[in-house]
Short mmCIF file of C-alpha atoms and ligand atoms in Angstrom, two decimals:
data_model
loop_
_atom_site.label_atom_id
_atom_site.label_comp_id
_atom_site.label_asym_id
_atom_site.label_seq_id
_atom_site.Cartn_x
_atom_site.Cartn_y
_atom_site.Cartn_z
CA MET A 1 -0.54 180.19 -91.10
CA THR A 2 -3.71 182.32 -91.06
CA PHE A 3 -6.00 183.67 -93.78
CA ASN A 4 -4.24 187.05 -93.31
CA ASP A 5 -1.20 185.63 -95.07
CA PHE A 6 -3.05 185.57 -98.40
CA ASN A 7 -3.86 189.31 -98.56
CA PHE A 8 -7.43 188.75 -99.59
CA ASP A 9 -9.72 191.75 -100.21
CA ALA A 10 -11.61 193.06 -97.20
CA GLN A 11 -14.96 191.85 -98.60
CA LEU A 12 -13.66 188.35 -99.08
CA PHE A 13 -12.36 188.44 -95.56
CA GLU A 14 -15.80 189.36 -94.31
CA GLY A 15 -17.15 186.36 -96.20
CA LEU A 16 -14.60 184.11 -94.50
CA GLN A 17 -15.62 185.45 -91.12
CA SER A 18 -19.32 185.00 -91.81
CA MET A 19 -18.62 181.36 -92.74
CA GLY A 20 -16.72 180.93 -89.48
CA TYR A 21 -13.45 179.87 -91.12
CA VAL A 22 -10.65 180.90 -88.79
CA LYS A 23 -7.65 178.89 -89.92
CA PRO A 24 -6.83 177.51 -93.36
CA THR A 25 -6.95 173.72 -93.64
CA PRO A 26 -3.80 171.96 -95.00
CA ILE A 27 -5.09 171.87 -98.58
CA GLN A 28 -5.99 175.55 -98.37
CA GLU A 29 -2.49 176.39 -97.11
CA GLN A 30 -0.98 174.60 -100.09
CA ALA A 31 -3.42 175.31 -102.91
CA ILE A 32 -4.32 178.97 -102.33
CA PRO A 33 -0.81 180.44 -102.96
CA LEU A 34 -0.38 178.32 -106.11
CA ILE A 35 -3.74 179.30 -107.56
CA LEU A 36 -3.16 182.97 -106.68
CA ASP A 37 0.10 182.58 -108.56
CA ARG A 38 -1.86 181.52 -111.66
CA LYS A 39 -0.53 177.95 -111.70
CA ASP A 40 -2.48 175.01 -113.09
CA LEU A 41 -3.04 172.52 -110.32
CA ILE A 42 -3.74 168.84 -109.85
CA ALA A 43 -4.81 168.08 -106.30
CA CYS A 44 -5.50 164.73 -104.72
CA ALA A 45 -7.88 165.55 -101.90
CA GLN A 46 -11.11 164.11 -100.66
CA THR A 47 -14.28 165.79 -99.50
CA GLY A 48 -14.02 167.02 -95.93
CA THR A 49 -10.54 168.53 -96.34
CA GLY A 50 -11.80 172.01 -97.21
CA LYS A 51 -10.92 171.55 -100.90
CA THR A 52 -13.85 173.62 -102.18
CA ALA A 53 -12.74 176.81 -100.45
CA SER A 54 -9.14 176.06 -101.48
CA TYR A 55 -10.03 176.82 -105.09
CA LEU A 56 -12.95 179.20 -104.50
CA LEU A 57 -11.04 181.73 -102.41
CA PRO A 58 -8.24 182.50 -104.92
CA VAL A 59 -10.69 182.46 -107.84
CA LEU A 60 -13.01 184.87 -105.98
CA GLN A 61 -10.03 187.08 -105.17
CA HIS A 62 -9.10 187.29 -108.87
CA ILE A 63 -12.66 187.92 -109.99
CA SER A 64 -13.16 190.67 -107.42
CA THR A 65 -10.35 192.67 -109.03
CA THR A 66 -11.70 192.43 -112.61
CA ASP A 67 -14.72 193.91 -114.38
CA LYS A 68 -17.76 191.70 -113.93
CA LYS A 69 -19.25 191.60 -117.41
CA HIS A 70 -18.71 188.02 -118.45
CA THR A 71 -18.55 184.57 -116.93
CA LYS A 72 -15.02 184.21 -115.56
CA ALA A 73 -15.06 180.83 -113.87
CA LEU A 74 -16.54 177.44 -114.70
CA ILE A 75 -16.68 174.73 -112.06
CA LEU A 76 -17.70 171.24 -113.15
CA ALA A 77 -18.99 168.73 -110.61
CA PRO A 78 -20.44 165.20 -110.96
CA THR A 79 -23.75 165.59 -109.11
CA ARG A 80 -26.37 168.24 -108.56
CA GLU A 81 -25.96 167.92 -104.80
CA LEU A 82 -22.27 168.76 -105.05
CA ALA A 83 -22.98 171.58 -107.51
CA GLN A 84 -25.50 173.07 -105.07
CA GLN A 85 -23.09 172.81 -102.16
CA ILE A 86 -20.32 174.52 -104.08
CA ASP A 87 -22.81 177.23 -105.01
CA GLN A 88 -23.74 177.68 -101.35
CA GLN A 89 -20.08 178.11 -100.43
CA VAL A 90 -19.70 180.70 -103.21
CA GLU A 91 -22.75 182.53 -101.89
CA GLY A 92 -21.32 182.59 -98.37
CA LEU A 93 -17.76 183.52 -99.26
CA ALA A 94 -18.61 185.99 -102.03
CA TYR A 95 -21.60 187.62 -100.37
CA PHE A 96 -19.81 190.87 -99.50
CA ALA A 97 -17.74 190.89 -102.70
CA GLY A 98 -20.88 190.99 -104.85
CA ILE A 99 -19.84 188.10 -107.07
CA SER A 100 -22.68 186.16 -108.69
CA SER A 101 -22.99 182.43 -109.34
CA ILE A 102 -25.48 179.90 -110.63
CA ALA A 103 -25.67 176.13 -110.14
CA VAL A 104 -26.66 174.43 -113.38
CA TYR A 105 -27.84 170.83 -113.08
CA GLY A 106 -30.35 168.43 -114.57
CA GLY A 107 -33.85 167.67 -113.35
CA GLY A 108 -36.34 170.29 -112.26
CA ASP A 109 -38.94 171.86 -114.48
CA GLY A 110 -38.78 174.14 -117.52
CA MET A 111 -38.72 177.20 -115.29
CA ILE A 112 -35.47 176.11 -113.63
CA TYR A 113 -33.94 175.44 -117.04
CA GLU A 114 -34.96 178.92 -118.15
CA GLN A 115 -33.55 180.51 -114.96
CA GLN A 116 -30.24 178.76 -115.54
CA ARG A 117 -30.21 179.85 -119.18
CA ARG A 118 -31.02 183.49 -118.36
CA ALA A 119 -28.30 183.71 -115.72
CA MET A 120 -25.72 182.30 -118.11
CA VAL A 121 -26.76 184.55 -120.97
CA ASP A 122 -26.56 187.56 -118.64
CA GLY A 123 -22.92 186.70 -117.84
CA VAL A 124 -23.09 185.41 -114.27
CA ASP A 125 -19.54 185.51 -112.79
CA ILE A 126 -19.30 181.83 -111.86
CA ILE A 127 -21.08 178.83 -113.36
CA ILE A 128 -21.12 175.62 -111.33
CA ALA A 129 -22.44 172.84 -113.53
CA THR A 130 -22.90 169.14 -113.98
CA PRO A 131 -21.52 168.22 -117.41
CA GLY A 132 -24.69 166.75 -118.92
CA ARG A 133 -26.89 169.77 -118.29
CA LEU A 134 -24.23 172.25 -119.34
CA ILE A 135 -23.84 170.42 -122.67
CA ALA A 136 -27.60 170.74 -123.18
CA HIS A 137 -27.37 174.50 -122.66
CA LEU A 138 -24.27 174.83 -124.84
CA ALA A 139 -26.00 172.96 -127.64
CA SER A 140 -28.58 175.75 -127.77
CA GLY A 141 -25.77 178.05 -128.92
CA VAL A 142 -26.65 181.05 -126.76
CA ILE A 143 -24.25 180.43 -123.88
CA LYS A 144 -20.80 181.88 -124.40
CA LEU A 145 -17.83 180.69 -122.39
CA GLU A 146 -15.13 182.54 -124.31
CA HIS A 147 -14.21 184.83 -121.41
CA VAL A 148 -13.75 182.03 -118.89
CA GLU A 149 -10.35 182.30 -117.21
CA TYR A 150 -10.68 179.60 -114.56
CA LEU A 151 -11.79 176.04 -115.00
CA VAL A 152 -12.18 173.73 -112.00
CA LEU A 153 -12.95 170.02 -112.22
CA ASP A 154 -14.21 168.91 -108.82
CA GLU A 155 -14.37 165.20 -107.96
CA ALA A 156 -12.88 164.49 -111.38
CA ASP A 157 -12.59 160.75 -110.66
CA ARG A 158 -16.31 160.55 -110.00
CA MET A 159 -17.08 162.43 -113.22
CA LEU A 160 -15.06 159.91 -115.21
CA ASP A 161 -16.69 156.99 -113.34
CA MET A 162 -20.04 158.41 -114.35
CA GLY A 163 -19.00 158.41 -118.01
CA PHE A 164 -18.57 162.16 -118.46
CA TYR A 165 -15.18 162.03 -120.23
CA GLU A 166 -16.52 162.92 -123.68
CA ASP A 167 -18.76 165.64 -122.24
CA LEU A 168 -15.83 167.18 -120.38
CA ILE A 169 -13.71 167.29 -123.50
CA ARG A 170 -16.60 168.84 -125.44
CA ILE A 171 -17.18 171.49 -122.80
CA ILE A 172 -13.48 172.33 -122.65
CA GLY A 173 -13.65 172.86 -126.42
CA PHE A 174 -15.87 175.90 -125.70
CA LEU A 175 -13.27 177.50 -123.39
CA PRO A 176 -10.29 179.67 -124.34
CA ALA A 177 -7.02 177.75 -124.56
CA LYS A 178 -5.45 180.43 -122.35
CA ARG A 179 -6.96 179.73 -118.95
CA GLN A 180 -6.06 178.41 -115.54
CA THR A 181 -7.21 174.84 -114.89
CA MET A 182 -7.48 173.10 -111.54
CA LEU A 183 -8.33 169.44 -111.17
CA PHE A 184 -9.43 167.99 -107.83
CA SER A 185 -9.88 164.28 -107.33
CA ALA A 186 -10.14 161.93 -104.35
CA THR A 187 -8.18 159.27 -106.22
CA MET A 188 -5.58 159.44 -108.97
CA PRO A 189 -6.06 156.45 -111.27
CA GLY A 190 -4.32 156.40 -114.68
CA LYS A 191 -7.35 157.82 -116.47
CA ILE A 192 -7.24 160.96 -114.33
CA ARG A 193 -3.55 161.42 -115.11
CA LYS A 194 -4.40 161.03 -118.79
CA LEU A 195 -7.12 163.66 -118.56
CA ALA A 196 -4.77 165.96 -116.64
CA ASN A 197 -2.10 165.59 -119.34
CA THR A 198 -4.65 166.60 -121.95
CA ILE A 199 -6.13 169.67 -120.28
CA LEU A 200 -3.59 171.06 -117.78
CA LYS A 201 -0.44 173.02 -118.59
CA ASP A 202 2.64 172.30 -116.54
CA PRO A 203 0.59 171.74 -113.37
CA GLU A 204 1.73 171.90 -109.78
CA GLN A 205 0.72 168.87 -107.73
CA ILE A 206 -0.66 168.55 -104.23
CA ASN A 207 -1.38 165.38 -102.34
CA ILE A 208 -3.45 165.59 -99.20
CA ALA A 209 -3.50 162.35 -97.19
CA LEU A 210 -4.31 160.21 -100.18
CA SER A 211 -7.62 158.42 -99.71
CA GLN A 212 -7.52 158.44 -95.95
CA PRO A 213 -10.58 159.03 -93.80
CA ALA A 214 -10.47 162.13 -91.60
CA VAL A 215 -8.70 161.46 -88.32
CA GLY A 216 -11.70 162.50 -86.23
CA ILE A 217 -13.75 159.47 -87.33
CA LEU A 218 -14.06 156.58 -84.92
CA GLN A 219 -14.40 153.55 -87.22
CA GLN A 220 -16.03 150.39 -85.95
CA VAL A 221 -17.22 147.14 -87.47
CA TYR A 222 -19.72 144.45 -86.47
CA MET A 223 -19.49 140.97 -88.03
CA VAL A 224 -23.16 140.01 -88.47
CA HIS A 225 -25.50 137.55 -90.12
CA ASP A 226 -28.12 139.21 -92.33
CA HIS A 227 -30.95 138.31 -89.95
CA GLN A 228 -29.18 140.18 -87.10
CA LYS A 229 -28.81 143.48 -88.96
CA ILE A 230 -32.25 144.96 -88.26
CA LYS A 231 -32.11 144.25 -84.54
CA LEU A 232 -28.62 145.68 -84.37
CA ILE A 233 -29.48 148.86 -86.22
CA THR A 234 -32.60 149.52 -84.15
CA SER A 235 -30.63 149.10 -80.95
CA LEU A 236 -27.91 151.48 -82.23
CA LEU A 237 -30.50 154.08 -83.19
CA LYS A 238 -31.96 154.01 -79.68
CA ASP A 239 -28.84 155.82 -78.48
CA ASP A 240 -30.16 159.36 -77.98
CA SER A 241 -26.79 161.00 -78.44
CA HIS A 242 -27.17 160.54 -82.21
CA ASN A 243 -29.66 163.02 -83.63
CA SER A 244 -28.17 163.24 -87.11
CA VAL A 245 -27.57 159.85 -88.68
CA LEU A 246 -26.84 158.64 -92.20
CA ILE A 247 -27.39 155.00 -93.10
CA PHE A 248 -25.96 153.68 -96.35
CA ALA A 249 -26.94 150.63 -98.35
CA SER A 250 -25.64 149.72 -101.80
CA ARG A 251 -28.96 148.88 -103.48
CA LYS A 252 -32.01 151.11 -103.60
CA GLU A 253 -34.30 148.12 -102.93
CA THR A 254 -32.48 147.63 -99.62
CA VAL A 255 -32.75 151.36 -98.88
CA LYS A 256 -36.50 151.36 -99.47
CA GLU A 257 -37.10 148.21 -97.46
CA LEU A 258 -34.95 149.34 -94.56
CA ASN A 259 -36.78 152.66 -94.54
CA ARG A 260 -40.14 150.88 -94.26
CA THR A 261 -38.88 148.62 -91.48
CA LEU A 262 -37.34 151.42 -89.45
CA ARG A 263 -40.40 153.63 -89.80
CA LYS A 264 -42.56 150.79 -88.56
CA ALA A 265 -40.22 150.54 -85.59
CA GLY A 266 -40.89 154.23 -84.86
CA VAL A 267 -37.68 155.71 -86.29
CA LYS A 268 -38.19 159.04 -88.06
CA ALA A 269 -36.39 158.29 -91.31
CA GLU A 270 -36.50 159.02 -95.05
CA ALA A 271 -35.09 157.08 -97.99
CA PHE A 272 -32.81 158.89 -100.47
CA HIS A 273 -32.10 157.30 -103.84
CA SER A 274 -32.04 157.91 -107.57
CA ASP A 275 -35.79 157.22 -108.04
CA LEU A 276 -36.69 160.42 -106.21
CA GLU A 277 -37.47 163.67 -107.97
CA GLN A 278 -34.99 166.43 -107.34
CA GLU A 279 -37.53 168.35 -105.30
CA GLN A 280 -38.12 165.36 -103.04
CA ARG A 281 -34.38 165.00 -102.49
CA GLU A 282 -34.06 168.66 -101.62
CA THR A 283 -36.95 168.53 -99.15
CA ILE A 284 -35.34 165.57 -97.38
CA LEU A 285 -31.94 167.27 -97.19
CA ARG A 286 -33.51 170.50 -95.97
CA SER A 287 -35.33 168.89 -93.07
CA PHE A 288 -32.24 166.83 -92.22
CA LYS A 289 -30.13 170.00 -92.10
CA ALA A 290 -32.78 171.72 -89.99
CA ARG A 291 -32.59 168.77 -87.57
CA GLN A 292 -36.28 167.98 -88.11
CA LEU A 293 -35.36 164.65 -89.65
CA PRO A 294 -32.84 162.62 -87.64
CA VAL A 295 -32.17 159.73 -90.04
CA ILE A 296 -31.59 159.43 -93.79
CA ILE A 297 -31.13 156.06 -95.45
CA GLY A 298 -29.45 156.35 -98.83
CA THR A 299 -27.54 154.70 -101.62
CA ASP A 300 -24.13 155.99 -102.66
CA VAL A 301 -25.89 158.85 -104.50
CA LEU A 302 -25.98 160.36 -101.03
CA SER A 303 -22.37 159.59 -100.13
CA ARG A 304 -20.95 162.08 -102.61
CA GLY A 305 -23.10 165.09 -102.29
CA ILE A 306 -24.17 165.74 -98.77
CA ASP A 307 -22.44 168.38 -96.76
CA VAL A 308 -24.15 168.75 -93.42
CA GLU A 309 -22.39 169.75 -90.28
CA GLY A 310 -22.80 167.73 -87.12
CA ILE A 311 -23.54 164.28 -88.57
CA SER A 312 -22.52 162.21 -85.59
CA LEU A 313 -23.09 158.71 -86.89
CA VAL A 314 -22.76 156.96 -90.24
CA ILE A 315 -23.91 153.34 -90.49
CA ASN A 316 -22.96 151.17 -93.44
CA PHE A 317 -25.77 148.63 -93.55
CA ASP A 318 -23.61 146.76 -96.01
CA VAL A 319 -20.11 147.08 -97.41
CA PRO A 320 -19.91 149.32 -100.51
CA PRO A 321 -18.72 147.53 -103.68
CA ASP A 322 -16.07 150.17 -104.32
CA PRO A 323 -13.64 150.65 -101.40
CA GLU A 324 -13.32 154.34 -102.28
CA ASP A 325 -17.04 154.68 -101.55
CA TYR A 326 -16.37 153.54 -98.00
CA ILE A 327 -14.20 156.62 -97.55
CA HIS A 328 -16.84 158.83 -99.13
CA ARG A 329 -19.60 157.39 -96.98
CA ILE A 330 -17.80 157.73 -93.69
CA GLY A 331 -16.41 161.14 -94.72
CA ARG A 332 -19.94 162.49 -94.22
CA THR A 333 -19.28 162.54 -90.51
CA ALA A 334 -16.41 164.38 -88.79
CA ARG A 335 -16.44 167.18 -91.37
CA ALA A 336 -13.62 169.69 -91.16
CA GLU A 337 -11.84 168.22 -88.19
CA THR A 338 -14.72 167.50 -85.86
CA THR A 339 -15.47 163.98 -84.60
CA GLY A 340 -17.98 161.29 -85.49
CA THR A 341 -18.54 157.55 -85.54
CA ALA A 342 -18.76 155.27 -88.58
CA ILE A 343 -20.10 151.77 -88.04
CA THR A 344 -20.02 149.08 -90.72
CA PHE A 345 -22.06 145.87 -90.78
CA VAL A 346 -20.18 143.03 -92.44
CA ASN A 347 -21.98 139.80 -93.27
CA GLU A 348 -20.14 136.70 -94.45
CA ARG A 349 -20.47 137.62 -98.13
CA ASP A 350 -19.03 141.11 -97.60
CA GLN A 351 -15.95 139.96 -95.66
CA ARG A 352 -13.67 139.89 -98.71
CA ARG A 353 -14.71 143.38 -99.77
CA PHE A 354 -14.24 144.59 -96.25
CA SER A 355 -10.67 143.26 -96.15
CA THR A 356 -9.94 145.29 -99.32
CA ILE A 357 -11.11 148.41 -97.50
CA GLU A 358 -8.80 147.68 -94.60
CA SER A 359 -5.91 147.30 -97.05
CA LEU A 360 -6.83 150.60 -98.70
CA ILE A 361 -6.86 152.54 -95.47
CA GLY A 362 -3.85 150.63 -94.21
CA ARG A 363 -5.18 149.59 -90.84
CA GLU A 364 -7.53 147.28 -89.03
CA ILE A 365 -10.91 148.77 -88.10
CA ASP A 366 -12.03 148.20 -84.49
CA ARG A 367 -14.17 145.07 -84.10
CA VAL A 368 -17.16 145.44 -81.77
CA THR A 369 -18.80 142.39 -80.21
CA LEU A 370 -22.49 141.87 -80.98
CA PRO A 371 -24.84 142.40 -78.03
CA GLU A 372 -25.38 138.95 -76.47
CA GLU A 373 -29.14 138.83 -77.14
CA LEU A 374 -28.48 138.92 -80.90
CA GLY A 375 -26.72 135.56 -80.82
CA GLU A 376 -23.47 134.35 -82.37
CA ALA A 377 -21.66 136.46 -84.93
CA PRO A 378 -20.18 134.81 -88.03
CA LEU A 379 -16.50 133.97 -88.04
CA TYR A 380 -14.25 136.35 -89.92
CA GLN A 381 -12.86 134.40 -92.87
CA PRO A 382 -12.27 136.88 -95.70
CA GLU A 383 -10.25 134.33 -97.68
CA VAL A 384 -13.37 132.16 -98.26
CA LYS A 385 -15.02 132.87 -101.63
CA ARG A 386 -18.81 133.20 -101.46
CA LYS A 387 -21.41 133.51 -104.14
CA SER A 388 -23.37 136.71 -104.67
CA PRO A 389 -27.09 136.29 -103.91
CA PHE A 390 -27.93 138.46 -106.91
CA LYS A 391 -28.21 137.02 -110.36
CA LYS A 392 -25.52 138.20 -112.74
CA LYS A 393 -26.93 140.39 -115.47
CA LYS A 394 -26.70 138.93 -118.94
CA PRO A 395 -24.06 140.74 -120.97
CA PHE A 396 -25.60 143.39 -123.16
CA VAL A 397 -25.30 142.48 -126.82
CA ARG A 398 -26.08 145.18 -129.34
CA ARG A 399 -28.23 143.82 -132.13
CA GLN A 400 -27.09 144.48 -135.65
CA LYS A 401 -29.63 146.61 -137.44
CA SER A 402 -30.84 144.90 -140.56
CA ALA A 403 -30.19 146.92 -143.66
P1 AMP B 501 -15.05 170.42 -98.44
O1 AMP B 501 -13.89 169.47 -98.29
O2 AMP B 501 -14.74 171.53 -99.37
O3 AMP B 501 -16.31 169.67 -98.81
O4 AMP B 501 -15.31 171.13 -97.03
C1 AMP B 501 -15.73 170.43 -95.90
C2 AMP B 501 -16.38 171.32 -94.87
O5 AMP B 501 -15.39 172.12 -94.22
C3 AMP B 501 -17.42 172.29 -95.41
O6 AMP B 501 -18.53 172.25 -94.54
C4 AMP B 501 -16.74 173.65 -95.34
O7 AMP B 501 -17.69 174.68 -95.13
C5 AMP B 501 -15.83 173.48 -94.16
N1 AMP B 501 -14.56 174.28 -94.22
C6 AMP B 501 -13.81 174.53 -95.32
N2 AMP B 501 -12.74 175.27 -94.99
C7 AMP B 501 -12.79 175.48 -93.66
C8 AMP B 501 -11.94 176.20 -92.73
N3 AMP B 501 -10.82 176.79 -93.09
N4 AMP B 501 -12.33 176.21 -91.43
C9 AMP B 501 -13.47 175.58 -91.05
N5 AMP B 501 -14.31 174.89 -91.87
C10 AMP B 501 -13.96 174.85 -93.16
#
């Protein structure tokens, strides 16, 4: 199958060429005809499969054949990074078709808020928004979504995990009942099915390699003691073949500390976490994309939103608490069928979690022996229960207000 089979407009075709897309990916082959056919769709597909273009292309095709007076499509995404990336793909694909879009997300100053508001009031063709910020704009009463014909929920599972259910339902209340709805999610837990039953009409379903990492990723694991991790990571980073590296850690304290340690060791790195201002995050991502910054160390905030080509190495400094996050983290390398390496450090405490990941992906990840000078590695005994070093938070008890 080629993109010719979809009979896209010439301008859209030019967009495809300028983006360098030659052949549709499997999700594009399946989703594009259904969406062109005006079907509601529920698609289980993770980042890296080409899912964004699978809904953008047919929506752009429809919009290009209508008058462009009002907002026609609303795309909801969990994070500002994802919203920006979707917006960039719209810009690339729709450049020659003259279709406009705006990414609407939280943070930034009053000027950005005003820019977002103006674009929406003026009837931009496509709005790509995080739910919280869109609600804020809708509350002002000046944004009208009554002409929206296409609604896309991207990374719907993540939006629900982040507590956006009520916001989503509220936003959908502003849309016409007669519309086409497409829901994309990396996982399909019961709560997603429930949401789908509420907002989709008679949907078609697509399943793309449920929760499996891209085939081009070489996955490796080191069993390590905590005190061996720094030496191991510095020796891995000495390998010159890796000039674009992401390192993940679950806690921002670890991210900050690791950043300090690596910088002291002469590694050009930056830390990426939720304490940073949006502008700081953008500056880091920009220099990483421009290959001026070779290493980013981040929490899972980074695992969902970063779309950079040519990331050759992902290192999990620890095992993510949620096995799905493992797939998101390592999915940052080997984008769109290229290759990359994902290395995970597993200390004794993380062994149980790690075994859950292996069950999820249905295979054993390659064990690599520690370099001899680092000493003995711990034994792999995932069945042994170990205590968390972090204190459990006290349960939150809401105080009764006195009358
Ligand atoms: P996504 O899963 O939408 O995050 O896309 C992953 C990456 O694949 C992005 O960098 C896209 O620009 C790229 N991509 C999407 N479709 C294609 C295609 N048909 N050919 C080549 N690259 C693609």
